[in-house]
Each structure stands twice: as C-alpha cells, then as structure tokens.
mmCIF file with all atom_site columns, C-alpha atoms in Angstrom:
data_model
loop_
_atom_site.group_PDB
_atom_site.id
_atom_site.type_symbol
_atom_site.label_atom_id
_atom_site.label_alt_id
_atom_site.label_comp_id
_atom_site.label_asym_id
_atom_site.label_entity_id
_atom_site.label_seq_id
_atom_site.pdbx_PDB_ins_code
_atom_site.Cartn_x
_atom_site.Cartn_y
_atom_site.Cartn_z
_atom_site.occupancy
_atom_site.B_iso_or_equiv
_atom_site.pdbx_formal_charge
_atom_site.auth_seq_id
_atom_site.auth_comp_id
_atom_site.auth_asym_id
_atom_site.auth_atom_id
_atom_site.pdbx_PDB_model_num
ATOM 1   C CA . MET H 1 1   ? 179.410 86.947 195.295 1.00 54.00 ? 168 MET H CA 1
ATOM 2   C CA . ASN H 1 2   ? 181.733 83.964 195.536 1.00 59.00 ? 169 ASN H CA 1
ATOM 3   C CA . LEU H 1 3   ? 180.563 81.426 198.127 1.00 53.00 ? 170 LEU H CA 1
ATOM 4   C CA . LYS H 1 4   ? 182.737 78.642 199.432 1.00 61.00 ? 171 LYS H CA 1
ATOM 5   C CA . PRO H 1 5   ? 181.565 75.113 198.490 1.00 57.00 ? 172 PRO H CA 1
ATOM 6   C CA . HIS H 1 6   ? 180.488 74.265 202.037 1.00 55.00 ? 173 HIS H CA 1
ATOM 7   C CA . SER H 1 7   ? 178.473 77.521 202.280 1.00 56.00 ? 174 SER H CA 1
ATOM 8   C CA . ARG H 1 8   ? 176.746 76.737 198.989 1.00 56.00 ? 175 ARG H CA 1
ATOM 9   C CA . ALA H 1 9   ? 175.951 73.195 200.176 1.00 53.00 ? 176 ALA H CA 1
ATOM 10  C CA . LEU H 1 10  ? 174.633 74.535 203.475 1.00 54.00 ? 177 LEU H CA 1
ATOM 11  C CA . GLY H 1 11  ? 172.436 77.054 201.662 1.00 53.00 ? 178 GLY H CA 1
ATOM 12  C CA . THR H 1 12  ? 171.088 74.372 199.330 1.00 51.00 ? 179 THR H CA 1
ATOM 13  C CA . ALA H 1 13  ? 170.362 72.063 202.272 1.00 49.00 ? 180 ALA H CA 1
ATOM 14  C CA . LEU H 1 14  ? 168.548 74.877 204.080 1.00 51.00 ? 181 LEU H CA 1
ATOM 15  C CA . ILE H 1 15  ? 166.371 75.656 201.059 1.00 54.00 ? 182 ILE H CA 1
ATOM 16  C CA . LEU H 1 16  ? 165.530 71.985 200.471 1.00 48.00 ? 183 LEU H CA 1
ATOM 17  C CA . SER H 1 17  ? 164.685 71.321 204.114 1.00 50.00 ? 184 SER H CA 1
ATOM 18  C CA . THR H 1 18  ? 162.446 74.404 204.224 1.00 48.00 ? 185 THR H CA 1
ATOM 19  C CA . ALA H 1 19  ? 160.612 73.232 201.097 1.00 44.00 ? 186 ALA H CA 1
ATOM 20  C CA . VAL H 1 20  ? 160.100 69.766 202.583 1.00 42.00 ? 187 VAL H CA 1
ATOM 21  C CA . LEU H 1 21  ? 158.813 71.172 205.876 1.00 44.00 ? 188 LEU H CA 1
ATOM 22  C CA . LEU H 1 22  ? 156.415 73.571 204.164 1.00 44.00 ? 189 LEU H CA 1
ATOM 23  C CA . GLY H 1 23  ? 155.197 70.786 201.890 1.00 44.00 ? 190 GLY H CA 1
ATOM 24  C CA . GLY H 1 24  ? 154.273 68.737 204.962 1.00 44.00 ? 191 GLY H CA 1
ATOM 25  C CA . CYS H 1 25  ? 152.037 71.565 206.191 1.00 46.00 ? 192 CYS H CA 1
ATOM 26  C CA . MET H 1 26  ? 149.885 71.408 203.092 1.00 46.00 ? 193 MET H CA 1
ATOM 27  C CA . THR H 1 27  ? 146.859 69.155 203.330 1.00 53.00 ? 194 THR H CA 1
ATOM 28  C CA . LYS H 1 28  ? 144.377 68.335 200.659 1.00 59.00 ? 195 LYS H CA 1
ATOM 29  C CA . PRO H 1 29  ? 140.929 69.868 201.124 1.00 64.00 ? 196 PRO H CA 1
ATOM 30  C CA . VAL H 1 30  ? 138.131 67.800 202.646 1.00 70.00 ? 197 VAL H CA 1
ATOM 31  C CA . GLN H 1 31  ? 135.909 66.362 199.930 1.00 73.00 ? 198 GLN H CA 1
ATOM 32  C CA . PRO H 1 32  ? 132.433 67.941 199.682 1.00 74.00 ? 199 PRO H CA 1
ATOM 33  C CA . LEU H 1 33  ? 129.262 66.074 200.593 1.00 80.00 ? 200 LEU H CA 1
ATOM 34  C CA . SER H 1 34  ? 127.377 64.137 197.927 1.00 80.00 ? 201 SER H CA 1
ATOM 35  C CA . ALA H 1 35  ? 124.038 65.448 196.655 1.00 80.00 ? 202 ALA H CA 1
ATOM 36  C CA . ASP H 1 36  ? 122.183 63.152 199.091 1.00 86.00 ? 203 ASP H CA 1
ATOM 37  C CA . GLY H 1 37  ? 124.160 64.516 202.061 1.00 86.00 ? 204 GLY H CA 1
ATOM 38  C CA . THR H 1 38  ? 126.393 61.480 202.529 1.00 91.00 ? 205 THR H CA 1
ATOM 39  C CA . TYR H 1 39  ? 130.157 61.770 202.732 1.00 90.00 ? 206 TYR H CA 1
ATOM 40  C CA . CYS H 1 40  ? 132.223 59.782 200.238 1.00 89.00 ? 207 CYS H CA 1
ATOM 41  C CA . TYR H 1 41  ? 135.944 59.170 200.368 1.00 86.00 ? 208 TYR H CA 1
ATOM 42  C CA . ARG H 1 42  ? 137.797 58.522 197.115 1.00 81.00 ? 209 ARG H CA 1
ATOM 43  C CA . ALA H 1 43  ? 141.354 57.223 197.256 1.00 75.00 ? 210 ALA H CA 1
ATOM 44  C CA . GLY H 1 44  ? 142.491 59.315 194.297 1.00 68.00 ? 211 GLY H CA 1
ATOM 45  C CA . LYS H 1 45  ? 141.197 61.632 191.599 1.00 67.00 ? 212 LYS H CA 1
ATOM 46  C CA . MET H 1 46  ? 140.660 59.126 188.805 1.00 60.00 ? 213 MET H CA 1
ATOM 47  C CA . ALA H 1 47  ? 137.326 57.353 188.320 1.00 61.00 ? 214 ALA H CA 1
ATOM 48  C CA . LYS H 1 48  ? 138.978 53.934 188.617 1.00 59.00 ? 215 LYS H CA 1
ATOM 49  C CA . PHE H 1 49  ? 139.830 54.519 192.285 1.00 66.00 ? 216 PHE H CA 1
ATOM 50  C CA . LYS H 1 50  ? 137.501 52.983 194.822 1.00 74.00 ? 217 LYS H CA 1
ATOM 51  C CA . THR H 1 51  ? 134.997 55.140 196.684 1.00 84.00 ? 218 THR H CA 1
ATOM 52  C CA . ALA H 1 52  ? 133.542 54.491 200.144 1.00 88.00 ? 219 ALA H CA 1
ATOM 53  C CA . CYS H 1 53  ? 130.411 56.378 201.254 1.00 90.00 ? 220 CYS H CA 1
ATOM 54  C CA . THR H 1 54  ? 128.634 56.656 204.580 1.00 92.00 ? 221 THR H CA 1
ATOM 55  C CA . GLY H 1 55  ? 125.100 55.263 204.746 1.00 90.00 ? 222 GLY H CA 1
ATOM 56  C CA . GLN H 1 56  ? 123.864 58.223 206.755 1.00 92.00 ? 223 GLN H CA 1
ATOM 57  C CA . ALA H 1 57  ? 123.794 61.904 205.860 1.00 92.00 ? 224 ALA H CA 1
ATOM 58  C CA . ALA H 1 58  ? 126.613 63.912 207.394 1.00 94.00 ? 225 ALA H CA 1
ATOM 59  C CA . PRO H 1 59  ? 125.917 66.835 209.738 1.00 94.00 ? 226 PRO H CA 1
ATOM 60  C CA . SER H 1 60  ? 125.884 70.375 208.380 1.00 93.00 ? 227 SER H CA 1
ATOM 61  C CA . GLU H 1 61  ? 128.948 72.574 208.011 1.00 92.00 ? 228 GLU H CA 1
ATOM 62  C CA . GLN H 1 62  ? 127.703 74.538 211.041 1.00 95.00 ? 229 GLN H CA 1
ATOM 63  C CA . ALA H 1 63  ? 127.513 71.335 213.121 1.00 95.00 ? 230 ALA H CA 1
ATOM 64  C CA . GLN H 1 64  ? 131.059 70.490 212.030 1.00 94.00 ? 231 GLN H CA 1
ATOM 65  C CA . ALA H 1 65  ? 132.303 73.942 213.035 1.00 95.00 ? 232 ALA H CA 1
ATOM 66  C CA . ASP H 1 66  ? 130.570 73.561 216.413 1.00 96.00 ? 233 ASP H CA 1
ATOM 67  C CA . ALA H 1 67  ? 132.036 70.090 216.992 1.00 96.00 ? 234 ALA H CA 1
ATOM 68  C CA . GLN H 1 68  ? 135.527 71.294 216.000 1.00 96.00 ? 235 GLN H CA 1
ATOM 69  C CA . ARG H 1 69  ? 135.647 73.442 219.123 1.00 96.00 ? 236 ARG H CA 1
ATOM 70  C CA . PHE H 1 70  ? 136.072 70.132 221.002 1.00 96.00 ? 237 PHE H CA 1
ATOM 71  C CA . GLU H 1 71  ? 134.194 71.414 224.029 1.00 95.00 ? 238 GLU H CA 1
ATOM 72  C CA . ALA H 1 72  ? 132.973 69.208 226.819 1.00 95.00 ? 239 ALA H CA 1
ATOM 73  C CA . ASP H 1 73  ? 129.266 68.897 227.600 1.00 97.00 ? 240 ASP H CA 1
ATOM 74  C CA . PRO H 1 74  ? 128.912 69.404 231.370 1.00 97.00 ? 241 PRO H CA 1
ATOM 75  C CA . GLU H 1 75  ? 126.180 66.747 231.523 1.00 96.00 ? 242 GLU H CA 1
ATOM 76  C CA . ALA H 1 76  ? 127.724 64.048 229.318 1.00 97.00 ? 243 ALA H CA 1
ATOM 77  C CA . LEU H 1 77  ? 130.841 62.093 228.515 1.00 98.00 ? 244 LEU H CA 1
ATOM 78  C CA . THR H 1 78  ? 131.897 63.431 225.104 1.00 98.00 ? 245 THR H CA 1
ATOM 79  C CA . VAL H 1 79  ? 133.790 61.007 222.865 1.00 98.00 ? 246 VAL H CA 1
ATOM 80  C CA . TYR H 1 80  ? 135.450 62.000 219.589 1.00 98.00 ? 247 TYR H CA 1
ATOM 81  C CA . VAL H 1 81  ? 136.345 59.148 217.225 1.00 97.00 ? 248 VAL H CA 1
ATOM 82  C CA . MET H 1 82  ? 138.827 59.889 214.410 1.00 96.00 ? 249 MET H CA 1
ATOM 83  C CA . ARG H 1 83  ? 139.525 57.790 211.317 1.00 93.00 ? 250 ARG H CA 1
ATOM 84  C CA . LYS H 1 84  ? 142.427 59.209 209.312 1.00 90.00 ? 251 LYS H CA 1
ATOM 85  C CA . ARG H 1 85  ? 145.578 57.254 208.482 1.00 83.00 ? 252 ARG H CA 1
ATOM 86  C CA . TRP H 1 86  ? 147.672 57.112 205.351 1.00 78.00 ? 253 TRP H CA 1
ATOM 87  C CA . VAL H 1 87  ? 147.367 53.301 205.029 1.00 75.00 ? 254 VAL H CA 1
ATOM 88  C CA . ASP H 1 88  ? 143.627 53.104 205.779 1.00 80.00 ? 255 ASP H CA 1
ATOM 89  C CA . GLY H 1 89  ? 141.586 50.879 203.471 1.00 74.00 ? 256 GLY H CA 1
ATOM 90  C CA . THR H 1 90  ? 138.832 52.371 201.343 1.00 84.00 ? 257 THR H CA 1
ATOM 91  C CA . ILE H 1 91  ? 136.044 50.452 203.043 1.00 89.00 ? 258 ILE H CA 1
ATOM 92  C CA . VAL H 1 92  ? 133.070 51.437 205.156 1.00 92.00 ? 259 VAL H CA 1
ATOM 93  C CA . VAL H 1 93  ? 133.577 50.398 208.787 1.00 94.00 ? 260 VAL H CA 1
ATOM 94  C CA . PRO H 1 94  ? 130.469 50.581 210.973 1.00 96.00 ? 261 PRO H CA 1
ATOM 95  C CA . LEU H 1 95  ? 131.112 51.687 214.548 1.00 97.00 ? 262 LEU H CA 1
ATOM 96  C CA . SER H 1 96  ? 128.532 50.674 217.140 1.00 97.00 ? 263 SER H CA 1
ATOM 97  C CA . VAL H 1 97  ? 128.026 52.018 220.640 1.00 97.00 ? 264 VAL H CA 1
ATOM 98  C CA . ASP H 1 98  ? 126.980 49.545 223.346 1.00 96.00 ? 265 ASP H CA 1
ATOM 99  C CA . GLY H 1 99  ? 125.872 47.027 220.727 1.00 94.00 ? 266 GLY H CA 1
ATOM 100 C CA . SER H 1 100 ? 123.182 49.224 219.210 1.00 91.00 ? 267 SER H CA 1
ATOM 101 C CA . THR H 1 101 ? 123.599 52.560 217.435 1.00 87.00 ? 268 THR H CA 1
ATOM 102 C CA . SER H 1 102 ? 125.730 51.993 214.324 1.00 93.00 ? 269 SER H CA 1
ATOM 103 C CA . ILE H 1 103 ? 127.534 54.761 212.463 1.00 96.00 ? 270 ILE H CA 1
ATOM 104 C CA . ASP H 1 104 ? 129.325 54.277 209.137 1.00 95.00 ? 271 ASP H CA 1
ATOM 105 C CA . THR H 1 105 ? 132.895 55.547 209.044 1.00 95.00 ? 272 THR H CA 1
ATOM 106 C CA . VAL H 1 106 ? 135.091 56.009 205.991 1.00 93.00 ? 273 VAL H CA 1
ATOM 107 C CA . PRO H 1 107 ? 138.692 57.234 205.718 1.00 92.00 ? 274 PRO H CA 1
ATOM 108 C CA . GLU H 1 108 ? 139.151 60.900 206.633 1.00 93.00 ? 275 GLU H CA 1
ATOM 109 C CA . SER H 1 109 ? 136.026 61.016 208.785 1.00 94.00 ? 276 SER H CA 1
ATOM 110 C CA . TRP H 1 110 ? 135.255 61.545 212.462 1.00 96.00 ? 277 TRP H CA 1
ATOM 111 C CA . LEU H 1 111 ? 132.320 61.636 214.821 1.00 97.00 ? 278 LEU H CA 1
ATOM 112 C CA . ARG H 1 112 ? 131.219 63.140 218.120 1.00 97.00 ? 279 ARG H CA 1
ATOM 113 C CA . LEU H 1 113 ? 129.253 61.120 220.669 1.00 97.00 ? 280 LEU H CA 1
ATOM 114 C CA . LYS H 1 114 ? 127.596 62.458 223.801 1.00 97.00 ? 281 LYS H CA 1
ATOM 115 C CA . LEU H 1 115 ? 127.134 59.508 226.146 1.00 97.00 ? 282 LEU H CA 1
ATOM 116 C CA . PRO H 1 116 ? 125.677 58.966 229.620 1.00 96.00 ? 283 PRO H CA 1
ATOM 117 C CA . ALA H 1 117 ? 128.551 59.518 232.035 1.00 92.00 ? 284 ALA H CA 1
ATOM 118 C CA . GLN H 1 118 ? 129.755 57.373 234.929 1.00 86.00 ? 285 GLN H CA 1
ATOM 119 C CA . GLN H 1 119 ? 129.198 54.084 233.165 1.00 93.00 ? 286 GLN H CA 1
ATOM 120 C CA . PRO H 1 120 ? 131.410 52.218 230.701 1.00 97.00 ? 287 PRO H CA 1
ATOM 121 C CA . HIS H 1 121 ? 130.524 52.234 226.996 1.00 97.00 ? 288 HIS H CA 1
ATOM 122 C CA . ARG H 1 122 ? 131.722 49.681 224.457 1.00 98.00 ? 289 ARG H CA 1
ATOM 123 C CA . LEU H 1 123 ? 132.717 50.968 221.015 1.00 98.00 ? 290 LEU H CA 1
ATOM 124 C CA . THR H 1 124 ? 132.871 48.207 218.387 1.00 98.00 ? 291 THR H CA 1
ATOM 125 C CA . ALA H 1 125 ? 134.212 48.462 214.837 1.00 96.00 ? 292 ALA H CA 1
ATOM 126 C CA . ARG H 1 126 ? 133.299 45.673 212.375 1.00 95.00 ? 293 ARG H CA 1
ATOM 127 C CA . TRP H 1 127 ? 134.803 44.834 208.974 1.00 91.00 ? 294 TRP H CA 1
ATOM 128 C CA . ASN H 1 128 ? 135.210 41.675 206.856 1.00 90.00 ? 295 ASN H CA 1
ATOM 129 C CA . ASP H 1 129 ? 133.803 39.350 209.571 1.00 92.00 ? 296 ASP H CA 1
ATOM 130 C CA . GLN H 1 130 ? 136.205 40.821 212.130 1.00 93.00 ? 297 GLN H CA 1
ATOM 131 C CA . SER H 1 131 ? 135.690 43.235 214.986 1.00 96.00 ? 298 SER H CA 1
ATOM 132 C CA . VAL H 1 132 ? 137.578 45.200 217.609 1.00 97.00 ? 299 VAL H CA 1
ATOM 133 C CA . ASP H 1 133 ? 136.289 46.766 220.847 1.00 98.00 ? 300 ASP H CA 1
ATOM 134 C CA . LEU H 1 134 ? 137.318 49.569 223.151 1.00 98.00 ? 301 LEU H CA 1
ATOM 135 C CA . VAL H 1 135 ? 135.641 50.465 226.437 1.00 98.00 ? 302 VAL H CA 1
ATOM 136 C CA . VAL H 1 136 ? 135.482 54.172 227.308 1.00 98.00 ? 303 VAL H CA 1
ATOM 137 C CA . ASP H 1 137 ? 134.190 55.733 230.482 1.00 96.00 ? 304 ASP H CA 1
ATOM 138 C CA . GLY H 1 138 ? 134.316 59.040 232.286 1.00 96.00 ? 305 GLY H CA 1
ATOM 139 C CA . LYS H 1 139 ? 132.554 61.604 234.403 1.00 96.00 ? 306 LYS H CA 1
ATOM 140 C CA . PRO H 1 140 ? 130.144 64.305 233.217 1.00 96.00 ? 307 PRO H CA 1
ATOM 141 C CA . GLY H 1 141 ? 132.082 67.073 231.509 1.00 97.00 ? 308 GLY H CA 1
ATOM 142 C CA . GLU H 1 142 ? 134.992 64.867 230.477 1.00 97.00 ? 309 GLU H CA 1
ATOM 143 C CA . VAL H 1 143 ? 136.197 64.367 226.904 1.00 97.00 ? 310 VAL H CA 1
ATOM 144 C CA . ARG H 1 144 ? 137.788 61.249 225.425 1.00 98.00 ? 311 ARG H CA 1
ATOM 145 C CA . PHE H 1 145 ? 139.557 60.940 222.065 1.00 98.00 ? 312 PHE H CA 1
ATOM 146 C CA . VAL H 1 146 ? 139.637 57.628 220.191 1.00 98.00 ? 313 VAL H CA 1
ATOM 147 C CA . GLU H 1 147 ? 141.323 56.692 216.918 1.00 96.00 ? 314 GLU H CA 1
ATOM 148 C CA . LEU H 1 148 ? 139.911 54.041 214.592 1.00 95.00 ? 315 LEU H CA 1
ATOM 149 C CA . ALA H 1 149 ? 143.267 53.154 213.062 1.00 92.00 ? 316 ALA H CA 1
ATOM 150 C CA . GLY H 1 150 ? 143.122 51.195 209.823 1.00 88.00 ? 317 GLY H CA 1
ATOM 151 C CA . SER H 1 151 ? 145.839 49.436 207.874 1.00 85.00 ? 318 SER H CA 1
ATOM 152 C CA . HIS H 1 152 ? 145.199 48.091 204.388 1.00 82.00 ? 319 HIS H CA 1
ATOM 153 C CA . PHE H 1 153 ? 147.858 46.090 202.578 1.00 81.00 ? 320 PHE H CA 1
ATOM 154 C CA . ALA H 1 154 ? 147.864 43.375 199.909 1.00 79.00 ? 321 ALA H CA 1
ATOM 155 C CA . TRP H 1 155 ? 147.898 40.683 202.613 1.00 83.00 ? 322 TRP H CA 1
ATOM 156 C CA . GLY H 1 156 ? 144.930 42.061 204.556 1.00 84.00 ? 323 GLY H CA 1
ATOM 157 C CA . THR H 1 157 ? 143.052 44.817 206.283 1.00 86.00 ? 324 THR H CA 1
ATOM 158 C CA . ASP H 1 158 ? 143.127 45.468 210.007 1.00 88.00 ? 325 ASP H CA 1
ATOM 159 C CA . PHE H 1 159 ? 141.641 48.048 212.368 1.00 92.00 ? 326 PHE H CA 1
ATOM 160 C CA . ARG H 1 160 ? 142.270 48.998 215.983 1.00 94.00 ? 327 ARG H CA 1
ATOM 161 C CA . LEU H 1 161 ? 140.451 51.302 218.383 1.00 97.00 ? 328 LEU H CA 1
ATOM 162 C CA . ASN H 1 162 ? 142.965 53.236 220.481 1.00 96.00 ? 329 ASN H CA 1
ATOM 163 C CA . ALA H 1 163 ? 142.624 55.929 223.109 1.00 97.00 ? 330 ALA H CA 1
ATOM 164 C CA . THR H 1 164 ? 144.575 58.956 221.898 1.00 97.00 ? 331 THR H CA 1
ATOM 165 C CA . THR H 1 165 ? 145.431 62.500 222.935 1.00 97.00 ? 332 THR H CA 1
ATOM 166 C CA . PRO H 1 166 ? 143.841 65.787 221.881 1.00 97.00 ? 333 PRO H CA 1
ATOM 167 C CA . ALA H 1 167 ? 147.186 66.813 220.345 1.00 97.00 ? 334 ALA H CA 1
ATOM 168 C CA . ALA H 1 168 ? 147.096 63.778 218.043 1.00 95.00 ? 335 ALA H CA 1
ATOM 169 C CA . ALA H 1 169 ? 143.352 63.765 217.328 1.00 95.00 ? 336 ALA H CA 1
ATOM 170 C CA . ILE H 1 170 ? 142.444 67.396 216.709 1.00 95.00 ? 337 ILE H CA 1
ATOM 171 C CA . PRO H 1 171 ? 144.666 67.934 213.622 1.00 95.00 ? 338 PRO H CA 1
ATOM 172 C CA . LYS H 1 172 ? 143.170 64.766 212.099 1.00 93.00 ? 339 LYS H CA 1
ATOM 173 C CA . ALA H 1 173 ? 139.650 66.041 212.725 1.00 93.00 ? 340 ALA H CA 1
ATOM 174 C CA . GLN H 1 174 ? 140.448 69.418 211.225 1.00 93.00 ? 341 GLN H CA 1
ATOM 175 C CA . ALA H 1 175 ? 141.562 67.690 208.002 1.00 92.00 ? 342 ALA H CA 1
ATOM 176 C CA . SER H 1 176 ? 138.550 65.336 207.908 1.00 94.00 ? 343 SER H CA 1
ATOM 177 C CA . ARG H 1 177 ? 134.744 65.401 207.706 1.00 95.00 ? 344 ARG H CA 1
ATOM 178 C CA . LEU H 1 178 ? 132.330 65.062 210.623 1.00 96.00 ? 345 LEU H CA 1
ATOM 179 C CA . VAL H 1 179 ? 130.022 62.172 209.633 1.00 96.00 ? 346 VAL H CA 1
ATOM 180 C CA . ALA H 1 180 ? 127.964 61.843 212.832 1.00 96.00 ? 347 ALA H CA 1
ATOM 181 C CA . ASP H 1 181 ? 127.122 64.062 215.796 1.00 96.00 ? 348 ASP H CA 1
ATOM 182 C CA . LEU H 1 182 ? 124.999 61.985 218.156 1.00 96.00 ? 349 LEU H CA 1
ATOM 183 C CA . ASP H 1 183 ? 123.550 62.565 221.606 1.00 95.00 ? 350 ASP H CA 1
ATOM 184 C CA . LEU H 1 184 ? 122.931 59.061 222.999 1.00 95.00 ? 351 LEU H CA 1
ATOM 185 C CA . ARG H 1 185 ? 121.959 60.066 226.533 1.00 91.00 ? 352 ARG H CA 1
ATOM 186 C CA . ARG H 1 186 ? 118.262 59.367 225.951 1.00 78.00 ? 353 ARG H CA 1
#
C-alpha cells in the first residue's frame, strides 16, 4: 500500500500521541509497608536516594479500602488530606489538628480525619522551622478535601495547605498510601 507523505505523517502522529496518552495512565505501584507497619517513601529505586518514613504505623489494607470509598460520616465532618506532587520534597511533614494531634505525612500519602462538625478546625503543617495553616469547617455529613502541596527545589522547600475538589484529590489518594485514619470527635 502506497501512502501519501501527509497520510504517513498523520498516522505516525496518531501512533505517537496514543503512546504518550497511554503512558500517562500508567502509575507506579504504591510502596508496601515496612516490617514495623510504617510507610516509607523512597524517591527512587537506588539505595542512595533519600527515604522518608512516618513515625506511626499505617492503617491496614482493609482500612485503606474502606477510606477509599470517600463516604461521609453522618455524624462528623470528614476531611481527607492528600500529599502527592511531583516536586514534593522527601521529608516528613507533621500535620496537626487544632494544635494537638500530630500525624506524620510523607510524599504519596494521605489521611482521613473525622472531626466534630459545626466548628472550625485548624490544620497546621510544620517543616524546617516553618508552618502553614488552613481552617476547615462544615456540617455533620459533609466531606472536605485538602491538599498538602509541597515544592522542593535547590533554593528551598515550601508547603501549602489548599482546599481542593474530589476530582483532583481522589486520583491522588488512589495512587498513594493511607497513613492515618483518625476519629477525633472524642
């Protein structure tokens, strides 16, 4: 079959664009838990790459599957916090709720919080003598999604806490590890 040059170029472009699009759908698997139950993130496969591990044991696979349904609790404000960005630094960033409960986060991790509803709650992330806050509130049965967005470059590391949408947060959670599932209503 003798194709015209523009048909051949169009066919090549179609094949290349399909390969690129399919390549973007592939995600690396979530790293397994350590023997002590903590979750560690490694920024590469070689031993020389830095590893960051949570200080607390991660919830079970069953708890992760339950949390990944992203259902509201009719008696609580449910808050999901995601930490997954391509420029995130390989450091542990503790996240506190209302100045007390502290949960270690690492890249490619997320957590679910069940909080007393109808009052504001302050989420605080701390790293390298810096911190950032976000206040979340809502009624019983409502769900909020928050992103702990990190940027790590040669000139510094920075984090932000941002309200986000389910459409943006859920794919990140599905490609990450649940590191805390806390009911703080008591």
